[in-house]
Amino acid sequence: MSDQIKHECGIAFIRLLKPLSFYQEKYGTALYGLNKLYLLMEKQHNRGQDGAGIATIKLNMKPGSRYISRYRSMAQNAVADIFGYVQSKFVDIQNETPELMKDTEWLKQNVSFIGEVLLGHLRYGTHGKNSIENCHPFLRQNNWMTRNLVIAGNFNMTNVDELLAQLYELGQHPKEKADTVTVLEKIGHFLDDENQELFDTYKREGLDNIEITHKISDHLNIANILRRSAKNWDGGYTISGIVGNGDAFVLRDPSGIRPAFYYADDEVVVAASERPAIQTAFNVQIKQVKEIEPGYALIVKKDGTVSQEMYREPEEKRACSFERIYFSRGSDADIYKERKKLGHLLIPQVLSAVKSDLKNTVFSFIPNTAEVSFYGMVEGLHEYVRGVQKDTLLNRKDQLSDTDLDELLSMAPRVEKLAIKDVKLRTFITQDADRGEMVAHVYDTTYGVIKNQTDTLIAVDDSIVRGTTLKQSIIKIIDRLHPKKIIIVSSAPQIRYPDCYGIDMSKMGQFVAFDAAIQLLKERGMEHIIEEVYQKCKASLLLPKEEIINFVKEIYRPFKQQEISDQIAKIITPVGTVAEVEVIYQTLDNLHIACPNHKGDWYFSGNYPTPGGNKVVNKAFVNWKEGNNQRAY
């Protein structure tokens, strides 16, 4: 993605099912769980650049012994900083009494973070302030072991106001208005309820308080707590939590918007936001890693019992397609194939745009994240070439001269790497006043491969959000190569609507497609549509969210996709550009062909999977119209 946006957080959960001594004996280290947690987090570092955190819980500790440890960091390399801090606790032991590094019971009793239940989080701050208080895991503390709660997640709720009001009705007074706080306190409230109900039950049976404490720990109904807590949540979420006694869960929203995978054997239970992280960290095959089903929670009880239980009725699965296009790492086997397919499916549009003139067309890609879809396009071009060669040889071979035959057999797509990102320069840009000049030099380019005023340059991007980097940097740079025409090809469809489930795309004015549609309405004397949509959106905000429909679709309705693409090309073309600029976008139909199991496309189609989404998009339009530069939820 040439425009950088903040996006999905990541989780890493590990439950060791054997005593710590088992891992010491089998794997030669008491730090087995911590080492694996580090790997899980590093293999998902793409999911969080704003901070990270870990928490561990020790099972069956005596009263008065510390059993919960947590550490969070906002360092530039937060994961390395965290595990450097943890590792420092073992340096003196290793140097002075190395034999104790093999004594798992001593380590558990005397050193923090040596526990059987481990939770890690990588944070991308989509809207919240970047402070250590905003880093997960969050901790709700209590002197009762079974009332302690640690949570971390990848989520955004669209109805924070509603959830906050419910907490007020329950008698709580949260310290801030944030979905993380409301989720923590909502689960915490029903965890308290469950504790109290069990306490009252066992008290009536005549048990003493110590006996009751053990009974509660054995019989907490985690699934029931989650059913009561998540009843009114509207959003996309994967949330992992640990109760102080060691009961743990990982739950996924009913539409399966956010990803969640797990692996379990007789030694460990592991969950993460991305499948390859589990495969790599635990050296397991793809078929051994399962998805947590939408509306279900993976629950691991203190005794090691593992189950998947439904906590909310599943909806139609609308898994986020942007995970496949851009967010998740392309090392996942299915994602790799899907990204190649996205590039392959663009071939008819691309060939039409260059009138099948491969001799005078150069193919390249812009950001590294577009590389896989570019490979798919190149494969499609080679298929096209073989088809032309085969057809010609079968049907016109008698008409071919030696020169024609040589030209036919040498026919091939011209593939070059033209734009190279200068990472050091990117990190140097700090002052807004200097940014316009400096951004133009973020990319270096390769000279000498373009025929001046003759070649068309095809540049593949995985998606185009704002178009600012294209305008301020990329097009300026590649125009210096003197192509006749520049065609920017997006492997994703036009981004037209805000996201409210975890991606930093919440304001209408951020989207170049929206800007293009507004400009077209004004150019064609159709401003009345803007006002009508504003009035409808404004009125809809007074309705219950379940009754709201997406009125912003009416902004785009008068135009064909190509009309908006053509207007986008005008917007992103810098003043002084010599080459003609064109933009080609993926179609929604092709997106669904490439990613058949990930139908979540609301940022492209406006079809939101939850009622809160329609409220958010209408609110975002009202904010834009009123000049209110705030998030819509």
XYZ file of C-alpha atoms in Angstrom:
633
model
C 0.000 0.000 0.000
C 1.635 3.228 -1.111
C -0.392 5.164 1.484
C 0.520 3.983 4.970
C -2.460 3.368 7.236
C -2.549 1.877 10.676
C -4.495 -1.299 10.980
C -4.848 -4.608 12.688
C -3.476 -5.477 16.107
C -2.237 -8.996 16.812
C -2.591 -11.483 19.647
C -0.459 -14.418 20.768
C -1.721 -16.890 23.370
C -0.009 -19.980 24.803
C -1.227 -22.426 27.424
C 1.332 -24.981 28.563
C -0.541 -28.184 29.379
C 2.330 -29.983 31.106
C 4.341 -29.078 34.227
C 7.251 -26.729 33.524
C 9.656 -29.564 34.318
C 8.371 -31.409 31.247
C 9.579 -28.656 28.913
C 12.901 -28.437 30.729
C 13.465 -32.148 30.247
C 12.196 -32.369 26.647
C 13.366 -29.057 25.205
C 16.237 -28.235 27.528
C 14.848 -24.961 28.853
C 12.400 -23.736 31.460
C 11.793 -20.723 29.207
C 10.053 -22.784 26.538
C 6.768 -20.873 26.806
C 8.449 -17.459 26.787
C 10.611 -18.407 23.818
C 7.562 -19.525 21.851
C 5.641 -16.390 22.806
C 8.519 -14.295 21.516
C 8.466 -16.170 18.208
C 4.697 -15.811 17.860
C 4.952 -12.077 18.411
C 7.952 -11.496 16.171
C 6.264 -13.432 13.374
C 3.330 -11.029 13.672
C 5.327 -7.799 14.086
C 3.548 -6.455 10.985
C 0.443 -6.152 13.152
C 1.801 -3.620 15.607
C 4.281 -0.778 15.466
C 2.913 1.413 18.270
C 3.579 -0.851 21.214
C 3.396 -4.353 22.614
C 2.807 -6.156 25.862
C 2.808 -9.539 27.538
C 1.216 -11.062 30.615
C 1.750 -14.432 32.268
C -0.082 -16.332 34.964
C 1.341 -19.030 37.212
C -0.985 -21.864 38.167
C -1.592 -23.146 41.699
C 0.511 -20.600 43.545
C 0.230 -20.311 47.329
C -1.534 -17.273 48.847
C 0.813 -14.341 49.168
C 2.862 -15.372 46.130
C 2.865 -13.229 43.024
C 1.259 -15.119 40.182
C 0.445 -12.429 37.578
C 3.201 -10.610 35.692
C 2.764 -7.979 33.015
C 5.087 -5.770 31.017
C 4.313 -3.335 28.213
C 6.543 -1.266 25.981
C 6.331 1.564 23.488
C 9.968 1.282 22.420
C 10.708 1.401 18.705
C 11.346 -2.349 18.790
C 8.782 -3.086 21.467
C 8.841 -6.889 21.238
C 12.623 -7.033 21.553
C 12.463 -4.509 24.397
C 9.923 -6.605 26.299
C 11.799 -9.854 26.007
C 15.079 -8.107 26.762
C 13.467 -6.974 30.020
C 12.247 -10.499 30.754
C 15.599 -12.037 29.857
C 17.387 -9.650 32.214
C 15.716 -11.431 35.133
C 17.712 -14.563 34.341
C 21.128 -13.042 33.677
C 22.332 -13.074 37.295
C 20.917 -16.539 37.869
C 22.716 -17.848 34.790
C 25.982 -16.222 35.832
C 25.949 -16.954 39.563
C 23.878 -20.129 40.049
C 23.362 -21.684 36.594
C 22.055 -24.925 38.118
C 18.912 -23.045 39.194
C 18.050 -22.446 35.531
C 17.109 -26.126 35.437
C 15.121 -26.018 38.680
C 11.678 -25.185 37.282
C 9.950 -25.174 40.641
C 12.443 -22.706 42.094
C 12.156 -20.502 39.018
C 8.376 -20.522 39.202
C 8.404 -19.540 42.859
C 11.096 -16.871 42.583
C 11.160 -15.345 39.088
C 8.377 -13.416 37.382
C 7.014 -14.396 33.949
C 7.695 -18.111 34.487
C 4.113 -19.237 34.102
C 1.944 -21.755 32.307
C -0.458 -19.247 30.705
C 1.020 -16.570 28.440
C -0.585 -13.752 26.489
C 1.053 -11.318 24.082
C -0.250 -8.356 22.124
C 1.017 -6.136 19.310
C -0.634 -2.744 19.027
C -1.528 -0.517 16.137
C -3.178 2.559 17.624
C -5.940 3.371 15.139
C -7.390 6.284 17.100
C -6.395 6.156 20.753
C -3.539 8.051 22.287
C -0.168 6.385 22.077
C 0.747 5.965 25.714
C 1.715 2.985 27.804
C -1.794 2.974 29.318
C -3.208 2.223 25.880
C -1.048 -0.856 25.374
C -2.572 -4.276 25.947
C -2.797 -6.540 27.889
C -5.187 -4.755 30.231
C -5.429 -5.933 33.811
C -8.415 -5.862 36.172
C -7.081 -6.666 39.614
C -8.753 -8.162 42.664
C -7.706 -9.996 45.817
C -9.889 -12.909 44.749
C -7.867 -14.981 42.295
C -10.920 -15.807 40.188
C -11.899 -12.139 39.871
C -8.604 -11.082 38.310
C -8.825 -10.626 34.567
C -6.263 -9.969 31.819
C -7.416 -9.212 28.273
C -5.801 -8.311 24.969
C -7.424 -8.100 21.581
C -7.709 -6.994 18.009
C -10.995 -5.142 18.000
C -13.051 -2.004 17.533
C -16.603 -1.608 18.804
C -18.975 0.705 16.942
C -21.330 1.195 19.885
C -19.040 2.355 22.691
C -21.614 4.937 23.873
C -24.246 2.233 24.219
C -21.881 -0.110 26.038
C -20.785 2.684 28.351
C -24.399 3.471 29.206
C -24.953 -0.182 30.072
C -22.004 -0.106 32.448
C -23.516 2.952 34.139
C -26.779 1.032 34.508
C -24.848 -1.793 36.138
C -23.543 0.720 38.682
C -20.023 1.054 37.283
C -18.211 4.279 36.475
C -15.443 3.562 33.913
C -12.491 5.934 34.002
C -12.574 6.662 30.256
C -14.675 6.277 27.124
C -12.858 3.584 25.173
C -13.920 0.243 23.778
C -11.011 -1.493 25.529
C -12.157 -0.253 28.914
C -15.803 -1.104 28.254
C -14.927 -4.631 27.093
C -12.671 -5.228 30.099
C -15.268 -3.929 32.543
C -18.165 -5.747 30.871
C -16.407 -9.112 31.069
C -15.173 -8.193 34.546
C -18.706 -7.403 35.737
C -20.083 -10.776 34.687
C -16.984 -12.519 36.011
C -17.787 -10.904 39.366
C -21.412 -12.018 38.993
C -20.371 -15.592 38.269
C -18.094 -15.576 41.308
C -20.851 -14.243 43.537
C -23.459 -16.711 42.302
C -21.104 -19.632 42.856
C -20.115 -18.280 46.264
C -23.749 -17.997 47.333
C -24.499 -21.491 46.060
C -21.623 -23.132 47.901
C -22.235 -21.066 51.023
C -25.777 -22.435 51.176
C -24.258 -25.916 50.968
C -22.278 -25.187 54.129
C -18.779 -25.004 52.667
C -16.204 -22.758 54.326
C -14.583 -19.894 52.448
C -11.384 -21.737 51.545
C -13.353 -24.668 50.156
C -15.561 -22.234 48.235
C -12.520 -20.551 46.685
C -11.342 -23.857 45.232
C -14.851 -24.780 44.074
C -15.263 -21.460 42.264
C -11.926 -21.933 40.523
C -12.983 -25.382 39.325
C -16.470 -24.422 38.151
C -16.300 -20.977 36.584
C -18.502 -21.070 33.478
C -16.396 -19.048 31.054
C -18.767 -19.540 28.120
C -21.677 -18.183 30.150
C -19.639 -15.156 31.247
C -18.833 -14.409 27.602
C -22.461 -14.884 26.491
C -23.641 -12.339 29.009
C -20.760 -9.939 28.336
C -20.857 -9.918 24.529
C -24.634 -9.860 24.105
C -24.711 -6.299 22.752
C -21.250 -5.893 21.259
C -21.284 -4.459 17.732
C -17.942 -4.603 16.008
C -15.159 -6.791 14.743
C -13.102 -8.541 17.380
C -10.755 -11.280 18.406
C -10.247 -11.042 22.157
C -8.140 -13.214 24.398
C -8.421 -13.257 28.152
C -7.059 -15.025 31.199
C -8.749 -15.294 34.576
C -6.452 -15.227 37.601
C -6.922 -18.925 38.316
C -5.670 -19.839 34.812
C -8.941 -20.281 32.919
C -8.430 -18.715 29.487
C -10.350 -17.929 26.319
C -10.003 -16.569 22.799
C -13.264 -15.425 21.229
C -14.100 -14.306 17.683
C -16.917 -12.003 16.589
C -20.099 -13.566 15.125
C -19.308 -12.397 11.570
C -15.710 -13.603 11.717
C -14.479 -10.123 10.761
C -11.201 -10.385 12.626
C -8.977 -13.457 12.138
C -8.193 -16.035 14.825
C -6.331 -19.355 14.513
C -5.348 -22.040 17.003
C -3.379 -25.231 17.391
C -3.665 -27.777 20.195
C -1.882 -30.996 21.115
C -1.150 -32.740 24.397
C 1.612 -30.228 25.280
C 0.275 -26.809 24.315
C -2.703 -24.800 23.171
C -1.748 -21.862 20.963
C -3.784 -19.069 19.385
C -2.738 -16.171 17.176
C -4.047 -13.678 14.654
C -2.120 -15.264 11.795
C -1.761 -18.906 10.851
C 1.866 -18.887 9.598
C 3.051 -17.533 12.951
C 1.766 -20.706 14.630
C 3.138 -22.920 11.855
C 6.610 -21.386 12.152
C 6.823 -21.114 15.929
C 5.648 -24.686 16.550
C 6.751 -26.341 13.297
C 3.314 -27.702 12.427
C 1.566 -28.267 9.125
C -1.122 -25.968 7.754
C -3.850 -28.582 8.212
C -3.068 -28.790 11.938
C -3.892 -25.111 12.485
C -7.626 -24.427 12.760
C -9.764 -21.309 12.650
C -11.765 -20.296 15.677
C -15.294 -20.252 14.314
C -17.285 -16.982 14.221
C -19.405 -16.597 17.343
C -17.324 -19.194 19.194
C -14.759 -19.026 21.951
C -11.780 -21.311 22.354
C -11.800 -22.061 26.080
C -8.962 -23.644 28.045
C -9.884 -24.462 31.619
C -7.446 -24.468 34.495
C -7.325 -28.273 34.372
C -6.260 -28.171 30.701
C -9.615 -29.084 29.197
C -9.936 -27.514 25.724
C -13.219 -26.762 23.980
C -14.806 -24.451 21.431
C -18.144 -23.126 22.656
C -20.674 -20.834 21.005
C -21.227 -17.633 22.962
C -23.266 -15.795 20.279
C -25.286 -17.013 17.325
C -22.995 -16.841 14.261
C -23.932 -14.423 11.481
C -23.078 -14.702 7.797
C -19.300 -14.951 7.686
C -17.848 -11.639 6.519
C -14.139 -12.103 7.186
C -12.079 -9.023 6.345
C -10.825 -9.175 2.748
C -8.228 -6.488 3.485
C -6.464 -9.096 5.621
C -5.926 -11.053 2.420
C -5.034 -8.073 0.223
C -2.644 -6.304 2.535
C -2.675 -6.678 6.334
C -1.723 -10.302 6.978
C 1.728 -11.456 5.993
C 1.835 -13.120 2.606
C 3.600 -16.207 3.951
C 0.224 -17.832 4.569
C -0.255 -20.414 1.804
C -3.815 -19.372 0.983
C -3.128 -15.631 1.181
C -0.176 -16.008 -1.173
C -2.368 -17.753 -3.754
C -5.152 -15.203 -3.314
C -2.842 -12.228 -3.829
C -1.452 -13.809 -6.987
C -4.998 -14.403 -8.183
C -5.859 -10.737 -7.590
C -3.037 -9.758 -9.936
C -3.955 -12.412 -12.481
C -7.576 -11.278 -12.665
C -6.519 -7.767 -13.702
C -5.019 -8.993 -16.984
C -8.049 -8.270 -19.246
C -8.274 -4.664 -18.020
C -4.536 -4.123 -18.325
C -4.275 -5.587 -21.831
C -7.222 -3.493 -22.937
C -5.588 -0.339 -21.554
C -2.358 -0.947 -23.507
C -4.161 -2.371 -26.547
C -2.185 -5.599 -26.056
C 1.040 -3.793 -27.016
C 3.502 -5.678 -24.814
C 6.456 -4.546 -26.899
C 6.062 -0.999 -25.651
C 4.845 -1.705 -22.123
C 6.903 -2.110 -18.961
C 5.400 -3.812 -15.884
C 6.474 -3.023 -12.327
C 5.119 -2.648 -8.789
C 5.311 0.119 -6.218
C 5.328 -0.931 -2.529
C 6.725 -4.322 -1.544
C 3.288 -5.402 -0.347
C 2.130 -5.366 -4.004
C 4.859 -7.778 -5.084
C 2.832 -10.986 -4.833
C -0.119 -9.649 -6.824
C 2.438 -8.411 -9.353
C 3.758 -11.980 -9.689
C 0.207 -13.101 -10.393
C -0.117 -10.472 -13.101
C 3.176 -11.532 -14.679
C 2.052 -15.172 -14.719
C -1.141 -14.071 -16.437
C 0.850 -12.114 -19.007
C 2.987 -15.162 -19.789
C -0.202 -17.207 -20.246
C -1.490 -14.553 -22.629
C 1.777 -14.604 -24.581
C 1.722 -18.403 -24.866
C -1.859 -18.187 -26.083
C -0.918 -15.682 -28.805
C 2.069 -17.779 -29.838
C 0.055 -20.987 -29.936
C -2.813 -19.433 -31.893
C -0.441 -17.848 -34.401
C 1.557 -21.038 -34.954
C -1.584 -23.121 -35.363
C -3.498 -20.786 -37.637
C -0.994 -18.494 -39.390
C 2.276 -20.428 -39.585
C 2.267 -20.434 -43.398
C 2.109 -16.626 -43.413
C 5.083 -16.090 -41.087
C 8.426 -14.907 -42.374
C 11.620 -15.694 -40.482
C 11.535 -12.176 -39.043
C 7.906 -12.612 -37.976
C 8.731 -15.952 -36.358
C 11.699 -14.513 -34.471
C 9.547 -11.659 -33.218
C 6.764 -14.038 -32.213
C 9.080 -16.351 -30.271
C 10.800 -13.436 -28.520
C 7.467 -12.008 -27.408
C 7.477 -11.601 -23.590
C 6.283 -9.099 -20.983
C 8.918 -6.539 -20.026
C 9.241 -6.754 -16.247
C 11.378 -4.306 -14.281
C 11.782 -3.049 -10.727
C 11.497 0.709 -11.080
C 10.505 2.140 -7.683
C 12.652 1.370 -4.639
C 11.637 2.715 -1.252
C 14.309 4.575 0.697
C 13.524 3.438 4.253
C 16.138 5.654 5.919
C 14.795 8.735 4.195
C 11.271 7.813 5.228
C 12.161 7.757 8.906
C 13.990 11.079 8.574
C 10.822 13.006 7.631
C 9.627 14.630 10.832
C 8.617 18.246 10.180
C 5.364 18.932 8.341
C 6.883 22.014 6.728
C 9.555 19.867 5.053
C 7.323 16.960 4.233
C 6.085 18.042 0.814
C 9.600 18.384 -0.568
C 10.981 15.304 1.175
C 8.123 12.909 0.336
C 8.893 13.415 -3.344
C 12.184 11.600 -2.739
C 10.972 8.669 -0.625
C 11.338 6.387 -3.648
C 14.412 5.955 -5.827
C 13.942 4.795 -9.381
C 15.817 2.785 -11.983
C 16.905 4.755 -15.022
C 17.605 3.530 -18.554
C 14.885 0.879 -18.987
C 12.080 3.057 -20.386
C 11.993 4.174 -24.023
C 11.344 7.923 -23.903
C 7.817 8.986 -24.892
C 7.234 5.486 -26.292
C 6.703 3.052 -23.441
C 3.659 2.731 -21.229
C 4.517 2.004 -17.599
C 2.204 -0.272 -15.600
C 2.750 0.127 -11.834
C 0.890 -2.302 -9.549
C -0.222 -1.167 -6.080
C -2.171 -3.411 -3.704
C -4.632 -0.638 -2.819
C -5.070 3.113 -3.045
C -6.556 4.937 -0.058
C -5.745 8.641 -0.140
C -3.537 8.767 -3.216
C -1.226 11.281 -1.548
C 1.959 9.234 -1.893
C 1.180 8.596 -5.537
C 0.700 12.310 -6.155
C 3.508 13.653 -3.994
C 6.130 11.047 -4.749
C 5.660 8.046 -7.015
C 4.163 9.598 -10.138
C 6.624 12.507 -10.013
C 9.526 10.088 -9.808
C 8.476 7.682 -12.547
C 7.482 10.573 -14.821
C 11.186 11.465 -14.848
C 11.737 8.235 -16.785
C 9.776 9.877 -19.648
C 7.143 7.202 -20.336
C 4.376 8.034 -22.759
C 1.753 6.857 -20.260
C 1.616 5.792 -16.604
C -1.066 3.323 -15.522
C -1.483 2.739 -11.792
C -3.170 -0.623 -11.201
C -4.769 -1.403 -7.835
C -5.244 -5.062 -6.954
C -8.041 -3.953 -4.594
C -11.292 -2.232 -5.569
C -11.939 1.453 -4.898
C -11.998 2.208 -1.170
C -15.195 4.216 -0.802
C -16.358 3.826 2.782
C -14.834 4.027 6.260
C -13.898 1.030 8.320
C -15.030 0.776 11.923
C -13.748 -2.658 12.856
C -10.041 -2.067 13.386
C -8.519 -0.236 10.422
C -7.471 3.411 10.586
C -9.917 4.491 7.865
C -12.761 6.228 9.672
C -13.169 9.580 7.894
C -14.819 10.126 4.504
C -12.333 12.807 3.489
C -9.495 10.253 3.606
C -10.634 8.451 0.460
C -9.588 9.626 -2.976
C -12.556 7.709 -4.444
C -14.942 9.765 -2.300
C -13.158 12.970 -3.303
C -13.527 11.951 -6.958
C -17.259 11.275 -6.603
C -17.842 14.628 -4.879
C -15.916 16.450 -7.598
C -17.962 14.720 -10.300
C -21.225 15.636 -8.589
C -20.159 19.269 -8.470
C -18.828 19.325 -12.033
C -22.099 17.906 -13.377
C -24.377 20.197 -11.406
C -25.573 17.465 -9.047
C -24.679 19.091 -5.736
C -28.252 18.542 -4.578
C -27.385 14.866 -4.071
C -24.732 15.852 -1.520
C -27.259 17.891 0.448
C -29.950 15.201 0.216
C -27.563 12.521 1.455
C -26.497 14.801 4.291
C -30.092 15.325 5.430
C -30.850 11.596 5.239
C -27.684 10.704 7.158
C -28.383 13.365 9.785
C -31.938 12.105 10.329
C -30.819 8.457 10.464
C -28.614 9.125 13.467
C -31.737 9.572 15.584
C -32.865 6.007 14.814
C -31.850 2.788 16.569
C -28.772 1.467 14.769
C -30.682 -1.632 13.666
C -32.973 0.550 11.512
C -30.246 2.567 9.781
C -29.241 2.003 6.164
C -26.149 3.262 4.362
C -27.236 6.443 2.559
C -23.691 7.301 1.459
C -24.041 4.766 -1.363
C -26.142 7.415 -3.127
C -23.027 9.559 -3.580
C -21.541 6.951 -5.914
C -24.739 5.729 -7.582
C -24.742 8.160 -10.552
C -21.316 7.009 -11.761
C -19.738 3.958 -13.318
C -16.550 2.652 -11.709
C -14.457 3.836 -14.672
C -15.774 7.395 -14.361
C -14.574 7.545 -10.771
C -11.259 5.924 -11.725
C -10.738 8.537 -14.427
C -11.431 11.327 -11.939
C -9.012 9.745 -9.456
C -6.361 9.789 -12.173
C -6.836 13.552 -12.495
C -6.627 14.041 -8.727
C -3.400 12.082 -8.247
C -1.614 13.571 -11.264
C 0.860 16.204 -10.030
C 1.084 19.557 -11.777
C 3.741 19.410 -14.459
C 3.423 15.684 -15.174
C 4.223 15.036 -18.832
C 2.966 11.468 -19.165
C -0.725 10.659 -19.387
C -1.927 9.029 -16.140
C -4.607 6.353 -15.912
C -5.896 4.318 -12.942
C -7.284 0.784 -13.082
C -9.037 -0.813 -10.109
C -9.923 -4.383 -9.274
C -13.626 -5.210 -9.515
C -15.687 -6.457 -6.576
C -16.620 -9.594 -8.498
C -12.968 -10.445 -9.074
C -12.164 -9.753 -5.420
C -14.686 -12.386 -4.391
C -13.322 -14.836 -6.959
C -9.808 -14.387 -5.592
C -10.818 -14.445 -1.909
C -13.901 -16.700 -1.832
C -13.854 -17.284 1.933
C -13.410 -13.645 2.920
C -16.526 -11.795 1.858
C -16.040 -8.780 4.115
C -15.893 -5.927 1.605
C -17.699 -3.038 3.329
C -14.924 -0.489 2.654
C -15.425 -1.209 -1.071
C -19.158 -1.983 -1.279
C -20.677 -0.190 1.703
C -22.305 -3.462 2.823
C -21.497 -3.491 6.533
C -21.741 -6.767 8.469
C -23.157 -5.164 11.633
C -25.844 -2.501 12.203
C -23.270 -0.237 13.814
C -21.405 -0.021 10.517
C -24.293 1.739 8.785
C -24.502 4.213 11.634
C -20.768 4.875 11.434
C -20.731 5.538 7.678
C -23.655 7.963 7.926
C -22.043 9.695 10.886
C -18.750 9.916 8.972
C -20.551 11.660 6.099
C -22.260 14.096 8.481
C -18.889 14.861 10.067
C -17.343 15.492 6.648
C -20.189 17.756 5.550
C -20.025 19.755 8.767
C -16.243 20.026 8.697
C -15.934 17.987 11.869
C -12.592 16.159 11.717
C -13.457 13.445 14.248
C -13.859 9.721 14.156
C -17.430 8.569 13.642
C -17.548 6.107 16.536
